Structures are given as structure tokens and as C-alpha cells.
Coordinates of C-alpha atoms in Angstrom, one line a residue:
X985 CA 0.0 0.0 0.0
X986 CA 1.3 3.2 -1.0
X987 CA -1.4 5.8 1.2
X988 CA 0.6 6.5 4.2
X989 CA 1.4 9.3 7.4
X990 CA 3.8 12.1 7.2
X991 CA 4.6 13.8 10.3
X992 CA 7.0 16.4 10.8
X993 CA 7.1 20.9 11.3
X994 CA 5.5 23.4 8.9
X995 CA 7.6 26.8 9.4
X996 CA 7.1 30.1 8.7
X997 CA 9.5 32.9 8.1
X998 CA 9.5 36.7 7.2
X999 CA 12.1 39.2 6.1
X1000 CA 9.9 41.7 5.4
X1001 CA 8.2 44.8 6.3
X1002 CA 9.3 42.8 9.6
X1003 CA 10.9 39.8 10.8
X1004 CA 8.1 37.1 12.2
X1005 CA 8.8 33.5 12.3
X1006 CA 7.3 30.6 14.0
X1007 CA 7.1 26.6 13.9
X1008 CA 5.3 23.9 14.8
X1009 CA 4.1 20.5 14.7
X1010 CA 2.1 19.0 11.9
X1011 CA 1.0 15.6 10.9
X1012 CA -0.7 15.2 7.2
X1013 CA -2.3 12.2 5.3
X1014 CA -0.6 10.6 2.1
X1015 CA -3.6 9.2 0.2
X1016 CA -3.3 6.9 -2.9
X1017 CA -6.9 7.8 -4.6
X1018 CA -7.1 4.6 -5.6
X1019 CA -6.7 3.1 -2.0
X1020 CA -9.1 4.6 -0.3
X1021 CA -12.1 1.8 -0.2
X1022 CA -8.9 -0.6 1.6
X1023 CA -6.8 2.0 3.5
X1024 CA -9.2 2.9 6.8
X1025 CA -10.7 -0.5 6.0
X1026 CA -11.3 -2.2 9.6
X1027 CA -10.4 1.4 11.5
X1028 CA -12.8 2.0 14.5
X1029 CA -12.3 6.1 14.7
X1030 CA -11.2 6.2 10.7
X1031 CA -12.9 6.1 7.9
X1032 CA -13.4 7.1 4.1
X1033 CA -16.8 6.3 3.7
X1034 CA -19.2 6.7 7.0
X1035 CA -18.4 9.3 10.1
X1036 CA -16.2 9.2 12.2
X1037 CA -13.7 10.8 14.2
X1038 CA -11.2 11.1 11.5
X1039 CA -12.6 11.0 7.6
X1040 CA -11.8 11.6 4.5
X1041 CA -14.6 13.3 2.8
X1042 CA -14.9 14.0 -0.6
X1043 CA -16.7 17.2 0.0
X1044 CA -13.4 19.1 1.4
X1045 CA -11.8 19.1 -1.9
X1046 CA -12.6 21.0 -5.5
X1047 CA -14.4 20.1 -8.1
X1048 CA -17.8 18.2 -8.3
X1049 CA -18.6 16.3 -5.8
X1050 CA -20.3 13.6 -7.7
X1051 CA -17.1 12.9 -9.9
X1052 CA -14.8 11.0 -8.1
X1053 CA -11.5 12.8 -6.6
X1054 CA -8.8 11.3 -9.1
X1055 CA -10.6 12.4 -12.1
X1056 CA -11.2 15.7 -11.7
X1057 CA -7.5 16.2 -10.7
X1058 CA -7.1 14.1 -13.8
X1059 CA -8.9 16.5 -15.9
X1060 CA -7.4 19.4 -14.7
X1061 CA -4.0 18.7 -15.4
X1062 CA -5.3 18.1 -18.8
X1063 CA -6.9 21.1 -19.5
X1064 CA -3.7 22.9 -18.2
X1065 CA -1.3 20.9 -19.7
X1066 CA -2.9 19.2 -22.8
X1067 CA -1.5 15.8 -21.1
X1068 CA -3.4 13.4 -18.7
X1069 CA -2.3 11.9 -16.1
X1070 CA -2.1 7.7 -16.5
X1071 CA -0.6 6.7 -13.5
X1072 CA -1.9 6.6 -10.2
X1073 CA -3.0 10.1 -8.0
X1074 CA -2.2 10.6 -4.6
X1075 CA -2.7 13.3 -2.2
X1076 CA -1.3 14.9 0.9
X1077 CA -3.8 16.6 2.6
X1078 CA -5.5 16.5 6.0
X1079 CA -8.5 14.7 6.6
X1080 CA -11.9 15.9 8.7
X1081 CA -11.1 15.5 12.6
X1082 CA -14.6 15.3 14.8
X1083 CA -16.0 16.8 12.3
X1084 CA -13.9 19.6 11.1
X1085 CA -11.6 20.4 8.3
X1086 CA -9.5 23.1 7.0
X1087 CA -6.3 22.9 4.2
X1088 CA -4.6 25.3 4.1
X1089 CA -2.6 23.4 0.9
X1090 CA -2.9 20.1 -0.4
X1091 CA -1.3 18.6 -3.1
X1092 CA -1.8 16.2 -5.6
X1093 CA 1.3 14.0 -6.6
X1094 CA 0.7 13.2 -10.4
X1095 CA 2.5 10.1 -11.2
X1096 CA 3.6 8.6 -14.8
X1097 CA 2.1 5.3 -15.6
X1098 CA 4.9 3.3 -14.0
X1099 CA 3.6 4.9 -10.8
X1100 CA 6.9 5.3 -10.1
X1101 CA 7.9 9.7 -11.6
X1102 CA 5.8 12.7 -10.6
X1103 CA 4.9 14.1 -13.7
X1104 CA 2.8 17.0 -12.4
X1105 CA 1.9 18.5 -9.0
X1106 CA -1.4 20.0 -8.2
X1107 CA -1.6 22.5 -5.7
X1108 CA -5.0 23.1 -3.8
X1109 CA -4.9 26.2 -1.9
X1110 CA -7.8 27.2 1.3
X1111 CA -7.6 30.9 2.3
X1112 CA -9.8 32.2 5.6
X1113 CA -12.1 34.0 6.8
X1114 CA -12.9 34.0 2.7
X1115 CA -13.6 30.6 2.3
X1116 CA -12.0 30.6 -1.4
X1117 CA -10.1 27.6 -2.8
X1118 CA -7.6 27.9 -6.1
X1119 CA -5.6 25.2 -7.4
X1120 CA -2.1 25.6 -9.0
X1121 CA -1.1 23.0 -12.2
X1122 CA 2.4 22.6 -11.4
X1123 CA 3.9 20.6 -14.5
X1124 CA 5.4 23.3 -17.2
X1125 CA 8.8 25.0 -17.1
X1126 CA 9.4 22.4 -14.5
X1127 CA 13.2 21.9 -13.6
X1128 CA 14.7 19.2 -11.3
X1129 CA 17.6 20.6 -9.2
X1130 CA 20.8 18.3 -8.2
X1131 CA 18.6 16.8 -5.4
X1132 CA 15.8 15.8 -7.3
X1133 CA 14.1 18.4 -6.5
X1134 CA 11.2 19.7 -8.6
X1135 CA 11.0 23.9 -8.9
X1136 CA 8.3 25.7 -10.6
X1137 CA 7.4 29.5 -11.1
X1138 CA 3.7 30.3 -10.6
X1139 CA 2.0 33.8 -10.3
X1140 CA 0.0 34.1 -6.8
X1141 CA -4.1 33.7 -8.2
X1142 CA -5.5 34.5 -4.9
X1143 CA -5.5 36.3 -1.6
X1144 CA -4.2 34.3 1.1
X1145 CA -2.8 36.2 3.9
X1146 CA -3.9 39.7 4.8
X1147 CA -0.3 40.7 5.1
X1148 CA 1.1 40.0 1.6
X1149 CA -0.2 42.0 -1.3
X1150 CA -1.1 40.2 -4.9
X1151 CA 1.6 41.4 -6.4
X1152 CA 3.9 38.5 -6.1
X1153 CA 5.0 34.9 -7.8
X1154 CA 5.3 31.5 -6.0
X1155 CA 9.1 29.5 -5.9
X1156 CA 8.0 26.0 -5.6
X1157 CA 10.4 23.5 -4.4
X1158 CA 9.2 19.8 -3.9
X1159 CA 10.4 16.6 -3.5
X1160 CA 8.9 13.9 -4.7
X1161 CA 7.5 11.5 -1.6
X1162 CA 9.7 9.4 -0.5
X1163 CA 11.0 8.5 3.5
X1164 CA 10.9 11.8 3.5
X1165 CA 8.9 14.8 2.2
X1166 CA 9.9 18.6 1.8
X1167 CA 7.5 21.6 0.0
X1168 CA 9.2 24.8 0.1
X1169 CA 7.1 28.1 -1.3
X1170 CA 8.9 31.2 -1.8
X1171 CA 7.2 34.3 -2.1
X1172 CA 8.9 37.2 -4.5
X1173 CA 8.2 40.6 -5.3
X1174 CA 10.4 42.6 -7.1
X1175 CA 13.2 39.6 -7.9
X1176 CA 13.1 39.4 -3.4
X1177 CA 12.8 36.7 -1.5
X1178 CA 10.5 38.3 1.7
X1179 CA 8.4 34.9 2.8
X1180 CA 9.2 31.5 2.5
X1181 CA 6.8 28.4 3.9
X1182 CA 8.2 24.9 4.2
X1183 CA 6.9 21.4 5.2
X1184 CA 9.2 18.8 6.3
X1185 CA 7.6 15.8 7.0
X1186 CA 8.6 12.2 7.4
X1187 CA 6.5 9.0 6.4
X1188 CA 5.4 6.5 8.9
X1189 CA 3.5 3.1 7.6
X1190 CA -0.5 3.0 8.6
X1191 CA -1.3 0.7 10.7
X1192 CA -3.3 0.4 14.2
X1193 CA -0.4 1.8 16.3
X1194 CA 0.5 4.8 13.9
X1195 CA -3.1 5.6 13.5
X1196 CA -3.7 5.5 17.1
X1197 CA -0.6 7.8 18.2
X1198 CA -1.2 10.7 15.7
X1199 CA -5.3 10.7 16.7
X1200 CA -3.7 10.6 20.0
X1201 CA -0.8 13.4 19.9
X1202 CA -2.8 15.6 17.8
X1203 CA -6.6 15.0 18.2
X1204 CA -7.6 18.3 17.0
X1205 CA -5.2 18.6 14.0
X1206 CA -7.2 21.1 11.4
X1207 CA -8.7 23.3 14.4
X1208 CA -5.3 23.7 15.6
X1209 CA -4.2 25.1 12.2
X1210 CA -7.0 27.1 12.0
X1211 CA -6.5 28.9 15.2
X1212 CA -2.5 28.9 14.6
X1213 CA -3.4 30.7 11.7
X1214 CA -5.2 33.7 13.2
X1215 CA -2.9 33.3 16.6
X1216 CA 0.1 34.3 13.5
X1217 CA -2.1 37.0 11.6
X1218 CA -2.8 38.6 15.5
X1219 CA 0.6 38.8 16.5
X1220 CA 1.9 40.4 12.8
X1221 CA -1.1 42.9 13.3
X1222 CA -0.1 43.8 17.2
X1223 CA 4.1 44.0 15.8
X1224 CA 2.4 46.6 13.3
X1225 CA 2.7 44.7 10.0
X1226 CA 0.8 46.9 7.5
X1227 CA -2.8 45.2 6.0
X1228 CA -3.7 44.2 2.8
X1229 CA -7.5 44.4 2.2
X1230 CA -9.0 41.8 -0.3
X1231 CA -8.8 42.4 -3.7
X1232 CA -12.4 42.2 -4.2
X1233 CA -13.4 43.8 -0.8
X1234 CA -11.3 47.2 -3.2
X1235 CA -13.2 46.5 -6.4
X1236 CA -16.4 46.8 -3.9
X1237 CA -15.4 50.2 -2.5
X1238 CA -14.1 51.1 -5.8
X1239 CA -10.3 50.9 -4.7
X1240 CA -8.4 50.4 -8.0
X1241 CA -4.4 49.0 -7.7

């Protein structure tokens, strides 16, 4: 079975107009689509299919939610790249804990149809209080550093965090999943480097025990990102850090960049 757990930290860092950095803790799903009838199968407090404490749900993610997950990602890529994916689709994500779910990112490994290369990267991104969802096609200009490393250039498409503008592209750096797991996004405006996020996770096999200790060590997983989330954008507001409104909160009040 290739679906598995990654733990490891999510970091944050700053440069600019101020310094502000913080860490923490994380633990995320690795879903093979294509695994997910067997994967929670037998699970008392997981599932894929009925409720429970921790659940996948098909619901959390984009596109109809009649069509099943792996498609639409399929369908995506397609219409952005002209290719389809053949191989098999799995995702990093977190799931719904007692009920509640929130992803910030998650991203869709595309693999070739040895199953064995990413060919493409999707890359679903969750803003709040908005409630908006974008997803970035990661798969032209691509580049594969020394490490294996796959880099990509993307234009930001939506308002995230009230304390960067739109005015600026996303570095991508991503390995692909392995032992180990990194995601690095650079934020750049004017050829600078200000923000970078990183996750740097490492995979642990499901089974009982590993299910058991993550529900365990971090029972409220996606509530605790939410409120890390507005803990961060409090402090940056109380250090001064100048706010950027929404760009259609401007177009509303007839604000024009």
C-alpha cells in the first residue's frame, strides 16, 4: 500500500516589512486515490466512507462532488497541460477530525504510468475567513535541481494572507514522496525573496499503532491550524505589520491598484 502518514514541522519565516517566524508541529495524510475503499478498511475512529472521528470526505476538496476525486485532478491537469495523467494520484492533505476540516494546501502528486515519476503537481490552496479555494497545475517549465528536487514559477491567483499584497509569484520546491517529504514556497516581489513556507515531513507506515498515536498526539489537527493561523495574523497585526484588504473587498469600494 502506498497511502501512508507524514509527520514532521510546517515553518514560517518573514524578512519583510518585519521579521516574524514561528514553527510547529504537523501531521498530514498521504492518500493513494485509488486506496481509499482498503486504506481505513477495519479502522474503529477512521474512515473514508461513513463518520467518524477522523474522515476523508470527498466534499473538502474541488471540483464536483459527484465525480470522483482522481478524475477531476485528472482532468485538470489536462486542460492545463494538454496531457493526462495515467498513472496513479495521490494526495497529501488532512482529513476531517470530529468533524472539522481546514487545508490550508494540499497537493496532488501526479504520477507517470509506471507509478513510479511525478509528472505533475497539483496545488490546492484554502484561504480564511474567505472561504476561497484555487488550485495551481504545477507541471510546465518544471526543472529538477541536483537533489531531485522539482522547482516551478507560478504567479499568486489568490488572496491568502492579509499581510502579503497580490503582487507577487510563488518559488516552488518539492520533492517527490519518498522517506521523506519537503514543500518549500517562496514568495517574490520585485526579484526578493521576503516569505518562505516549508513542510518537512517524514513517512510512517498505517497501521493500528501509527493511527492510534497521531489521533492521540494531535486530536484536533485542522482546528489547531485554524487557530495557529489567526494566533500568527494577531501577532503580525499587534508587531504593526501593514494590512492588505482583499482584492475584491477594493473593487467593492471602488479601490483600483
Amino acid at each position: 500500500m502506498h497511502s501512508s502518514i507524514f509527520t514532521g514541522r510546517v515553518s514560517h519565516s518573514r524578512k519583510k516589512p518585519l521579521s516574524h517566524t514561528f514553527s510547529y508541529g504537523v501531521f498530514m495524510m498521504y492518500l493513494d486515490l485509488a486506496e481509499l475503499d482498503k486504506v481505513f478498511s477495519g479502522r474503529w475512529f477512521w474512515s473514508a466512507r461513513r463518520c467518524a472521528l477522523a474522515r476523508f470526505r470527498r466534499e473538502n476538496h474541488f471540483g464536483d462532488p459527484a465525480q470522483p476525486l482522481d478524475e477531476c485532478v485528472r482532468e485538470l491537469v489536462q486542460q492545463k497541460t494538454g496531457e493526462r495523467p495515467k498513472g496513479a494520484i495521490r494526495l497529501l492533505t488532512n482529513l476531517s477530525y470530529f468533524g472539522y476540516c481546514f487545508n490550508p494546501i494540499s497537493l496532488y502528486y501526479c504520477f507517470d504510468h509506471t507509478d513510479t515519476t511525478v509528472e505533475a503537481v497539483v496545488a490546492e490552496v484554502s484561504n480564511t475567513p474567505w472561504g476561497e479555494c484555487c488550485c495551481y497545475v504545477l507541471a510546465e517549465n518544471r526543472n529538477r535541481e541536483g537533489s531531485g528536487t522539482l522547482s516551478f514559477r507560478t504567479a499568486k491567483k489568490m488572496h491568502v494572507s492579509p499581510f502579503i499584497d497580490m503582487d507577487v509569484e510563488y518559488d516552488w520546491a518539492l520533492t517527490e514522496p519518498a522517506d521523506n517529504l519537503f514543500v518549500r514556497i517562496n514568495n517574490i516581489s520585485d526579484d526578493t525573496k521576503f516569505f518562505f513556507a516549508t513542510l518537512a515531513l517524514r513517512r510512517k507506515e498505517i497501521n493500528g499503532m501509527s493511527l492510534a498515536t497521531v489521533l492521540l498526539r494531535y486530536p484536533l489537527m485542522t482546528i489547531t491550524v485554524m487557530f495557529s493561523i489567526h494566533w500568527q495574523a494577531f501577532r503580525l497585526w499587534i508587531k504593526g505589520c501593514p494590512v492588505q484588504t482583499h482584492p475584491e473587498k477594493k473593487k467593492s469600494i471602488g479601490v483600483t491598484s
